[in-house]
């Protein structure tokens, strides 16, 4: 019997598995170890249990893995932003390839070893969206990342994942908010005002958008703040105050107050221009996103009438409009729908349209109109609702292109789709998130 907080000595980590956990064994029990690398010998403390599996944190390294490198960031051991900043990139890809093969083995998709994960075009400063919690340190506002499995804020001056000038914009914002007397929100007491500071960045147009998340609509000296920041950072095209009053963990509410400029960025994807609202979903790695869009286009022809479900601002639907017969985008987020419609107009697309509302509600009605042959889905991490599979079963859909950032729910859904007659024709994993364990995966199915 293993107890919570029990120390387990001299565990040898055998391999990295799904979610980037290191697998070891203590007698006959599996122990999954946070931040563990294959070859590490460690003493660990058990922190929780799920079924017959124990989860543990490293308390002492007796010997390091051959994959271990001294991390370049002084905050790596505490910060929750990275998993593998202490691992060479080629070895990160090796781990992800192994995780991909382990997750999808058992599905009838041929030899997975022949499918290699596509590396990210850039591995540092790739994140185009950052939302950071804040704290008050000696009455000085500081931004940072949450510690691993905690809401303790780890402050920093430089992050290897943040794009150019982002840390400088955040630091200047913190300084001006401190001088203006802005109070920091406390999760325990629910008092204070400032909750998060965020920056979105367009690498293709080199634009920054600042997001200041507060509990109330009041923000002292906001006019002066905008004047100072816009003067110091010419790339700053907008400053948005997001009012997030409820006591939840959600960091963006979409209740916006535009303080300066515009509330959206402009991003160029291949030959299309997209407006991205500050609150809308967009892939965090623009460079790898472009590669994925190129690959999706290769599986489409002018014979395809496409439903782009969970379309967001139209990233996929608009990018493929020129190579298909028609596209209808399904999306429930109001600002994303507005962005999508304006993006269709801006790109002079006559064969692309939007239907606002939940995919789970609207898909059946769209399919009833007949004529649609192809369904593209890029769902949230929870994957497809069971109702979606049911609607697809007796529909005219003969091809599905499924993009996901959660291999576990994607595998679950693929099994269900195969049960109703679909076969996997292509599969391609991508490294969308260097220095983390996350993997993006594109699957093409036909029936």
Coordinates of C-alpha atoms in Angstrom, one line a residue:
X1 CA 0.0 0.0 0.0
X2 CA 1.4 3.4 -1.1
X3 CA 0.2 6.4 0.9
X4 CA -0.1 10.1 -0.2
X5 CA 3.1 12.0 0.5
X6 CA 5.0 8.8 0.9
X7 CA 8.6 9.0 -0.2
X8 CA 9.6 6.4 -2.8
X9 CA 13.4 6.1 -3.2
X10 CA 15.6 5.1 -6.1
X11 CA 13.0 4.9 -8.9
X12 CA 14.3 4.4 -12.4
X13 CA 12.3 6.3 -15.0
X14 CA 11.7 4.0 -18.0
X15 CA 10.1 6.2 -20.6
X16 CA 8.0 9.3 -21.3
X17 CA 4.3 8.7 -21.8
X18 CA 1.2 10.8 -22.7
X19 CA 1.1 14.2 -21.0
X20 CA 4.9 14.2 -20.7
X21 CA 5.0 12.1 -17.6
X22 CA 7.9 9.8 -16.7
X23 CA 6.9 6.2 -16.1
X24 CA 8.5 4.2 -13.3
X25 CA 7.5 1.3 -11.1
X26 CA 7.5 0.8 -7.4
X27 CA 7.1 -3.0 -6.7
X28 CA 4.0 -3.8 -8.8
X29 CA 2.6 -0.3 -9.0
X30 CA 3.0 2.2 -11.8
X31 CA 4.2 5.7 -10.8
X32 CA 3.9 8.6 -13.1
X33 CA 6.5 11.3 -12.4
X34 CA 6.2 15.0 -13.3
X35 CA 9.2 16.3 -15.2
X36 CA 10.8 12.8 -15.2
X37 CA 13.1 11.9 -18.1
X38 CA 14.0 8.4 -19.3
X39 CA 17.1 7.3 -17.4
X40 CA 16.6 9.5 -14.4
X41 CA 17.1 7.8 -11.0
X42 CA 15.0 9.8 -8.5
X43 CA 13.5 9.9 -5.0
X44 CA 9.9 11.0 -5.4
X45 CA 6.9 12.0 -3.2
X46 CA 3.5 10.7 -4.0
X47 CA 1.0 13.6 -4.5
X48 CA -2.2 11.8 -5.6
X49 CA -3.6 8.6 -7.0
X50 CA -6.0 7.8 -9.9
X51 CA -7.2 4.2 -10.0
X52 CA -4.2 2.0 -9.5
X53 CA -1.7 4.6 -10.8
X54 CA 0.2 6.9 -8.5
X55 CA 1.4 10.4 -9.4
X56 CA 4.6 11.8 -7.9
X57 CA 6.9 14.8 -7.8
X58 CA 10.7 14.6 -7.8
X59 CA 12.3 15.4 -4.5
X60 CA 15.9 14.4 -5.3
X61 CA 17.9 13.4 -8.4
X62 CA 20.3 10.5 -7.6
X63 CA 21.4 10.6 -11.2
X64 CA 20.3 12.5 -14.3
X65 CA 19.1 11.1 -17.6
X66 CA 21.4 11.3 -20.6
X67 CA 18.8 13.6 -22.2
X68 CA 19.1 16.2 -19.4
X69 CA 20.7 19.6 -20.1
X70 CA 21.1 22.5 -17.7
X71 CA 18.0 24.6 -18.5
X72 CA 18.7 28.1 -20.0
X73 CA 15.9 29.7 -17.8
X74 CA 16.6 30.2 -14.1
X75 CA 12.9 29.8 -13.4
X76 CA 12.5 26.4 -15.1
X77 CA 12.3 24.2 -12.0
X78 CA 9.3 26.2 -10.6
X79 CA 7.6 27.8 -13.6
X80 CA 4.7 25.9 -15.3
X81 CA 5.3 27.3 -18.8
X82 CA 7.7 24.7 -20.1
X83 CA 8.2 20.9 -19.7
X84 CA 11.4 20.2 -21.6
X85 CA 13.5 23.4 -21.8
X86 CA 16.2 21.1 -20.3
X87 CA 16.1 18.7 -23.3
X88 CA 17.7 19.2 -26.7
X89 CA 15.0 19.9 -29.4
X90 CA 15.9 16.8 -31.4
X91 CA 15.2 14.7 -28.2
X92 CA 12.0 16.5 -27.6
X93 CA 10.9 15.4 -31.0
X94 CA 12.0 11.9 -30.2
X95 CA 9.8 11.9 -27.1
X96 CA 6.8 13.3 -29.0
X97 CA 7.2 10.7 -31.7
X98 CA 7.2 7.9 -29.1
X99 CA 4.1 9.4 -27.4
X100 CA 2.3 9.7 -30.7
X101 CA 3.1 6.1 -31.6
X102 CA 2.1 4.8 -28.1
X103 CA -1.3 6.7 -28.2
X104 CA -2.3 5.5 -31.7
X105 CA -1.1 2.0 -31.6
X106 CA -4.0 -0.4 -31.9
X107 CA -5.8 1.7 -34.6
X108 CA -5.7 0.3 -38.1
X109 CA -3.5 2.9 -39.6
X110 CA -0.4 1.1 -40.9
X111 CA 3.1 1.6 -39.7
X112 CA 3.2 4.6 -37.4
X113 CA 7.0 4.7 -37.4
X114 CA 6.8 5.8 -41.0
X115 CA 5.0 9.0 -40.0
X116 CA 7.4 11.5 -38.5
X117 CA 6.3 14.4 -36.4
X118 CA 6.9 17.7 -38.2
X119 CA 9.2 20.0 -36.3
X120 CA 8.2 23.6 -35.6
X121 CA 9.9 26.1 -38.0
X122 CA 11.0 28.1 -34.9
X123 CA 11.4 26.7 -31.4
X124 CA 11.9 29.9 -29.3
X125 CA 9.7 33.0 -29.0
X126 CA 6.9 31.2 -31.0
X127 CA 3.9 31.9 -28.8
X128 CA 1.7 34.6 -30.4
X129 CA -0.6 34.8 -27.3
X130 CA 0.4 35.3 -23.6
X131 CA -2.0 35.8 -20.7
X132 CA -0.1 36.3 -17.4
X133 CA -1.4 36.4 -13.8
X134 CA -0.1 39.3 -11.7
X135 CA 0.9 39.8 -8.1
X136 CA 1.8 42.7 -5.9
X137 CA 5.4 42.4 -4.6
X138 CA 6.1 45.2 -2.1
X139 CA 3.4 47.3 -3.7
X140 CA 5.0 46.7 -7.1
X141 CA 3.0 44.9 -9.8
X142 CA 4.7 41.9 -11.3
X143 CA 3.6 39.5 -14.0
X144 CA 4.6 35.9 -14.3
X145 CA 3.5 32.3 -14.9
X146 CA 1.8 30.0 -12.5
X147 CA 4.0 27.4 -10.9
X148 CA 3.4 23.8 -11.9
X149 CA 0.1 22.5 -10.5
X150 CA -0.4 25.7 -8.5
X151 CA -1.7 29.3 -8.6
X152 CA 1.5 30.6 -7.1
X153 CA 2.9 33.2 -9.5
X154 CA 6.5 32.8 -10.6
X155 CA 7.7 36.3 -11.8
X156 CA 10.3 36.7 -14.5
X157 CA 11.9 39.3 -16.7
X158 CA 12.4 37.2 -19.8
X159 CA 10.6 34.1 -21.2
X160 CA 12.0 32.0 -24.0
X161 CA 8.6 31.4 -25.4
X162 CA 7.5 35.0 -25.7
X163 CA 7.9 36.9 -29.0
X164 CA 10.0 40.0 -29.5
X165 CA 9.2 43.0 -27.3
X166 CA 6.5 41.2 -25.4
X167 CA 8.3 41.1 -22.1
X168 CA 9.2 44.7 -22.4
X169 CA 5.6 45.7 -23.1
X170 CA 4.4 43.7 -20.0
X171 CA 7.1 45.2 -17.8
X172 CA 6.3 48.8 -18.9
X173 CA 2.6 48.1 -18.3
X174 CA 3.3 46.8 -14.8
X175 CA 5.4 49.8 -14.0
X176 CA 2.7 52.3 -15.2
X177 CA -0.1 50.4 -13.4
X178 CA 1.9 50.5 -10.2
X179 CA 2.5 54.2 -10.5
X180 CA -1.2 54.7 -11.2
X181 CA -2.2 53.0 -7.9
X182 CA -3.9 50.0 -9.5
X183 CA -4.7 47.2 -7.0
X184 CA -4.0 43.5 -7.7
X185 CA -6.9 41.1 -7.5
X186 CA -6.6 38.5 -4.7
X187 CA -8.3 35.1 -5.5
X188 CA -8.8 34.3 -1.8
X189 CA -10.5 37.5 -0.7
X190 CA -11.8 38.5 -4.2
X191 CA -10.6 42.0 -3.5
X192 CA -8.5 44.2 -5.8
X193 CA -8.9 44.9 -9.5
X194 CA -6.0 43.8 -11.8
X195 CA -6.2 40.1 -12.7
X196 CA -4.1 39.4 -15.8
X197 CA -2.0 41.2 -18.4
X198 CA -1.9 39.7 -21.9
X199 CA -0.2 40.3 -25.2
X200 CA -1.1 39.0 -28.6
X201 CA 1.4 39.2 -31.5
X202 CA 1.2 38.9 -35.2
X203 CA 4.6 37.7 -36.5
X204 CA 3.6 38.2 -40.1
X205 CA 2.6 41.8 -39.7
X206 CA 4.7 42.5 -36.5
X207 CA 1.8 43.9 -34.5
X208 CA 1.2 43.8 -30.7
X209 CA -2.1 44.0 -28.9
X210 CA -2.2 44.6 -25.2
X211 CA -4.9 43.1 -23.0
X212 CA -5.5 44.3 -19.4
X213 CA -7.9 42.1 -17.5
X214 CA -9.6 43.8 -14.5
X215 CA -12.5 43.0 -12.1
X216 CA -14.2 46.4 -12.6
X217 CA -14.4 48.9 -15.3
X218 CA -12.3 51.4 -13.4
X219 CA -8.6 51.7 -14.4
X220 CA -6.8 54.8 -13.0
X221 CA -4.8 57.0 -15.4
X222 CA -5.7 54.8 -18.4
X223 CA -5.3 57.6 -20.8
X224 CA -1.8 58.4 -19.6
X225 CA -1.0 54.7 -19.7
X226 CA -2.1 54.5 -23.4
X227 CA -0.1 57.6 -24.3
X228 CA 3.1 56.3 -22.7
X229 CA 2.9 52.7 -24.1
X230 CA 1.9 53.7 -27.6
X231 CA 4.8 56.2 -27.7
X232 CA 7.3 53.6 -26.4
X233 CA 6.1 50.7 -28.6
X234 CA 5.2 51.7 -32.1
X235 CA 4.1 48.1 -32.9
X236 CA 1.3 48.4 -30.3
X237 CA -1.8 48.7 -32.4
X238 CA -4.4 48.4 -29.6
X239 CA -4.9 48.3 -25.9
X240 CA -8.0 46.5 -24.6
X241 CA -9.4 46.4 -21.1
X242 CA -11.3 43.2 -20.5
X243 CA -13.7 43.3 -17.5
X244 CA -13.8 39.9 -15.9
X245 CA -15.9 40.2 -12.8
X246 CA -16.9 36.6 -11.8
X247 CA -14.8 34.8 -9.3
X248 CA -13.6 32.1 -11.8
X249 CA -10.4 30.8 -13.2
X250 CA -11.4 32.1 -16.7
X251 CA -8.9 34.7 -17.7
X252 CA -10.8 36.4 -20.5
X253 CA -14.5 37.4 -20.5
X254 CA -15.0 39.2 -23.8
X255 CA -16.6 42.2 -22.0
X256 CA -14.3 44.7 -23.7
X257 CA -13.5 48.4 -23.2
X258 CA -11.2 49.7 -26.0
X259 CA -8.7 52.1 -24.5
X260 CA -6.5 52.7 -27.6
X261 CA -6.3 51.7 -31.3
X262 CA -8.2 48.5 -32.3
X263 CA -9.2 45.4 -30.5
X264 CA -7.8 43.0 -33.1
X265 CA -4.6 42.0 -34.8
X266 CA -4.0 41.4 -38.5
X267 CA -2.3 38.2 -39.5
X268 CA -1.2 37.1 -42.9
X269 CA -1.7 33.3 -43.6
X270 CA -0.3 32.4 -47.0
X271 CA -2.3 34.8 -49.4
X272 CA -5.1 35.6 -46.9
X273 CA -5.4 38.4 -44.3
X274 CA -7.2 37.6 -41.1
X275 CA -8.4 39.9 -38.3
X276 CA -8.0 38.3 -34.9
X277 CA -10.1 39.7 -32.1
X278 CA -8.3 39.9 -28.7
X279 CA -10.6 37.2 -27.3
X280 CA -10.8 34.8 -30.3
X281 CA -9.1 31.5 -30.5
X282 CA -6.1 31.2 -32.9
X283 CA -3.3 28.7 -33.0
X284 CA -0.4 29.9 -30.7
X285 CA 2.3 29.0 -33.2
X286 CA 1.6 31.0 -36.4
X287 CA 4.5 29.5 -38.4
X288 CA 3.4 25.9 -37.8
X289 CA -0.2 26.8 -38.3
X290 CA 0.7 27.9 -41.9
X291 CA 2.3 24.4 -42.5
X292 CA -0.9 22.7 -41.3
X293 CA -3.1 24.8 -43.5
X294 CA -0.9 23.9 -46.5
X295 CA -1.2 20.2 -45.7
X296 CA -5.0 20.4 -45.2
X297 CA -5.3 22.0 -48.7
X298 CA -3.6 19.0 -50.3
X299 CA -6.5 16.8 -49.2
X300 CA -9.2 18.9 -50.9
X301 CA -10.3 19.6 -54.5
X302 CA -12.9 21.7 -56.3
X303 CA -15.3 18.9 -55.9
X304 CA -15.5 19.3 -52.2
X305 CA -18.3 21.2 -50.4
X306 CA -17.0 21.7 -46.9
X307 CA -18.3 22.3 -43.5
X308 CA -15.7 23.9 -41.2
X309 CA -16.9 23.1 -37.7
X310 CA -15.5 25.0 -34.7
X311 CA -14.1 27.4 -37.2
X312 CA -13.2 30.3 -34.9
X313 CA -12.3 33.3 -37.0
X314 CA -12.2 31.2 -40.2
X315 CA -8.5 30.2 -40.1
X316 CA -9.1 26.9 -41.9
X317 CA -12.3 27.7 -43.9
X318 CA -11.0 30.9 -45.4
X319 CA -7.5 29.5 -46.2
X320 CA -9.1 26.6 -48.2
X321 CA -11.9 28.5 -49.9
X322 CA -9.9 28.9 -53.1
X323 CA -9.4 25.2 -53.6
X324 CA -12.9 23.9 -52.8
X325 CA -16.4 24.4 -54.2
X326 CA -17.9 26.1 -51.1
X327 CA -17.3 26.4 -47.4
X328 CA -19.8 27.0 -44.5
X329 CA -18.1 27.9 -41.2
X330 CA -19.9 26.9 -37.9
X331 CA -18.9 28.9 -34.8
X332 CA -20.6 29.9 -31.5
X333 CA -18.2 32.6 -30.2
X334 CA -19.8 36.0 -31.1
X335 CA -16.6 37.9 -31.6
X336 CA -15.0 35.1 -33.7
X337 CA -18.1 35.1 -35.9
X338 CA -17.8 38.8 -36.4
X339 CA -14.2 38.4 -37.2
X340 CA -14.9 35.6 -39.6
X341 CA -17.5 37.4 -41.5
X342 CA -15.3 40.5 -41.9
X343 CA -12.4 38.2 -43.0
X344 CA -14.6 36.7 -45.7
X345 CA -15.4 40.2 -47.0
X346 CA -11.8 41.4 -46.7
X347 CA -10.6 38.5 -48.8
X348 CA -13.3 38.8 -51.4
X349 CA -14.6 35.3 -51.0
X350 CA -17.9 34.5 -52.6
X351 CA -18.1 30.8 -51.7
X352 CA -17.6 31.1 -48.0
X353 CA -20.2 31.9 -45.3
X354 CA -20.9 31.7 -41.6
X355 CA -23.6 30.2 -39.4
X356 CA -23.5 31.4 -35.8
X357 CA -24.3 29.0 -33.0
X358 CA -23.1 25.8 -31.4
X359 CA -21.8 23.1 -33.7
X360 CA -23.8 20.5 -31.7
X361 CA -27.0 22.4 -32.5
X362 CA -26.4 23.5 -36.1
X363 CA -24.6 20.6 -37.8
X364 CA -27.6 18.4 -38.3
X365 CA -29.6 21.2 -40.0
X366 CA -26.7 22.0 -42.3
X367 CA -26.2 18.4 -43.3
X368 CA -30.0 18.1 -44.0
X369 CA -29.6 20.5 -46.8
X370 CA -27.4 17.9 -48.5
X371 CA -24.6 18.5 -50.9
X372 CA -21.8 18.6 -48.3
X373 CA -19.1 15.9 -48.8
X374 CA -16.4 17.0 -46.4
X375 CA -16.4 17.9 -42.7
X376 CA -13.4 19.6 -41.1
X377 CA -13.3 19.7 -37.3
X378 CA -10.9 21.4 -34.9
X379 CA -12.7 20.9 -31.6
X380 CA -11.8 21.9 -28.1
X381 CA -9.6 19.6 -26.1
X382 CA -12.6 17.6 -24.9
X383 CA -13.1 16.4 -28.5
X384 CA -16.4 15.7 -30.3
X385 CA -19.7 15.5 -28.6
X386 CA -21.4 12.1 -29.0
X387 CA -24.2 13.9 -30.8
X388 CA -21.8 14.9 -33.6
X389 CA -20.9 11.3 -34.3
X390 CA -24.5 10.4 -34.4
X391 CA -25.4 13.1 -36.9
X392 CA -22.5 12.1 -39.1
X393 CA -23.5 8.4 -39.2
X394 CA -26.4 8.8 -41.7
X395 CA -25.1 12.0 -43.4
X396 CA -23.6 12.6 -46.9
X397 CA -20.2 13.2 -45.4
X398 CA -17.6 10.9 -47.0
X399 CA -14.4 12.7 -45.9
X400 CA -13.5 14.1 -42.5
X401 CA -10.4 16.1 -41.7
X402 CA -9.8 16.1 -37.9
X403 CA -7.3 18.5 -36.3
X404 CA -6.7 18.2 -32.5
X405 CA -4.3 19.2 -29.8
X406 CA -5.5 16.3 -27.5
X407 CA -4.4 12.9 -28.8
X408 CA -6.4 11.0 -26.2
X409 CA -9.8 12.4 -27.2
X410 CA -8.9 12.4 -30.8
X411 CA -8.2 8.6 -30.6
X412 CA -11.5 8.1 -28.8
X413 CA -13.3 9.9 -31.6
X414 CA -11.4 8.1 -34.4
X415 CA -12.5 4.8 -33.0
X416 CA -16.2 5.9 -33.0
X417 CA -15.8 7.2 -36.6
X418 CA -14.2 3.9 -37.7
X419 CA -17.2 2.1 -36.2
X420 CA -19.5 3.9 -38.6
X421 CA -17.5 3.1 -41.7
X422 CA -14.7 5.6 -41.9
X423 CA -11.1 4.5 -42.5
X424 CA -8.0 6.5 -41.7
X425 CA -6.2 7.5 -44.9
X426 CA -3.6 9.9 -43.6
X427 CA -2.2 11.0 -40.2
X428 CA 0.3 13.7 -39.4
X429 CA 1.6 14.9 -36.0
X430 CA 3.1 18.4 -35.6
X431 CA 5.1 20.0 -32.9
X432 CA 3.0 23.1 -32.4
X433 CA 4.4 23.7 -28.9
X434 CA 8.2 23.3 -28.6
X435 CA 9.6 22.8 -25.0
X436 CA 6.2 21.3 -23.9
X437 CA 4.8 17.8 -24.1
X438 CA 1.8 18.9 -26.3
X439 CA 1.3 17.6 -29.8
X440 CA -1.0 18.7 -32.6
X441 CA -2.3 16.0 -34.9
X442 CA -4.1 16.0 -38.3
X443 CA -6.1 12.9 -39.4
X444 CA -7.9 12.4 -42.8
X445 CA -10.7 9.8 -42.9
X446 CA -12.9 8.5 -45.8
X447 CA -15.8 6.1 -46.3

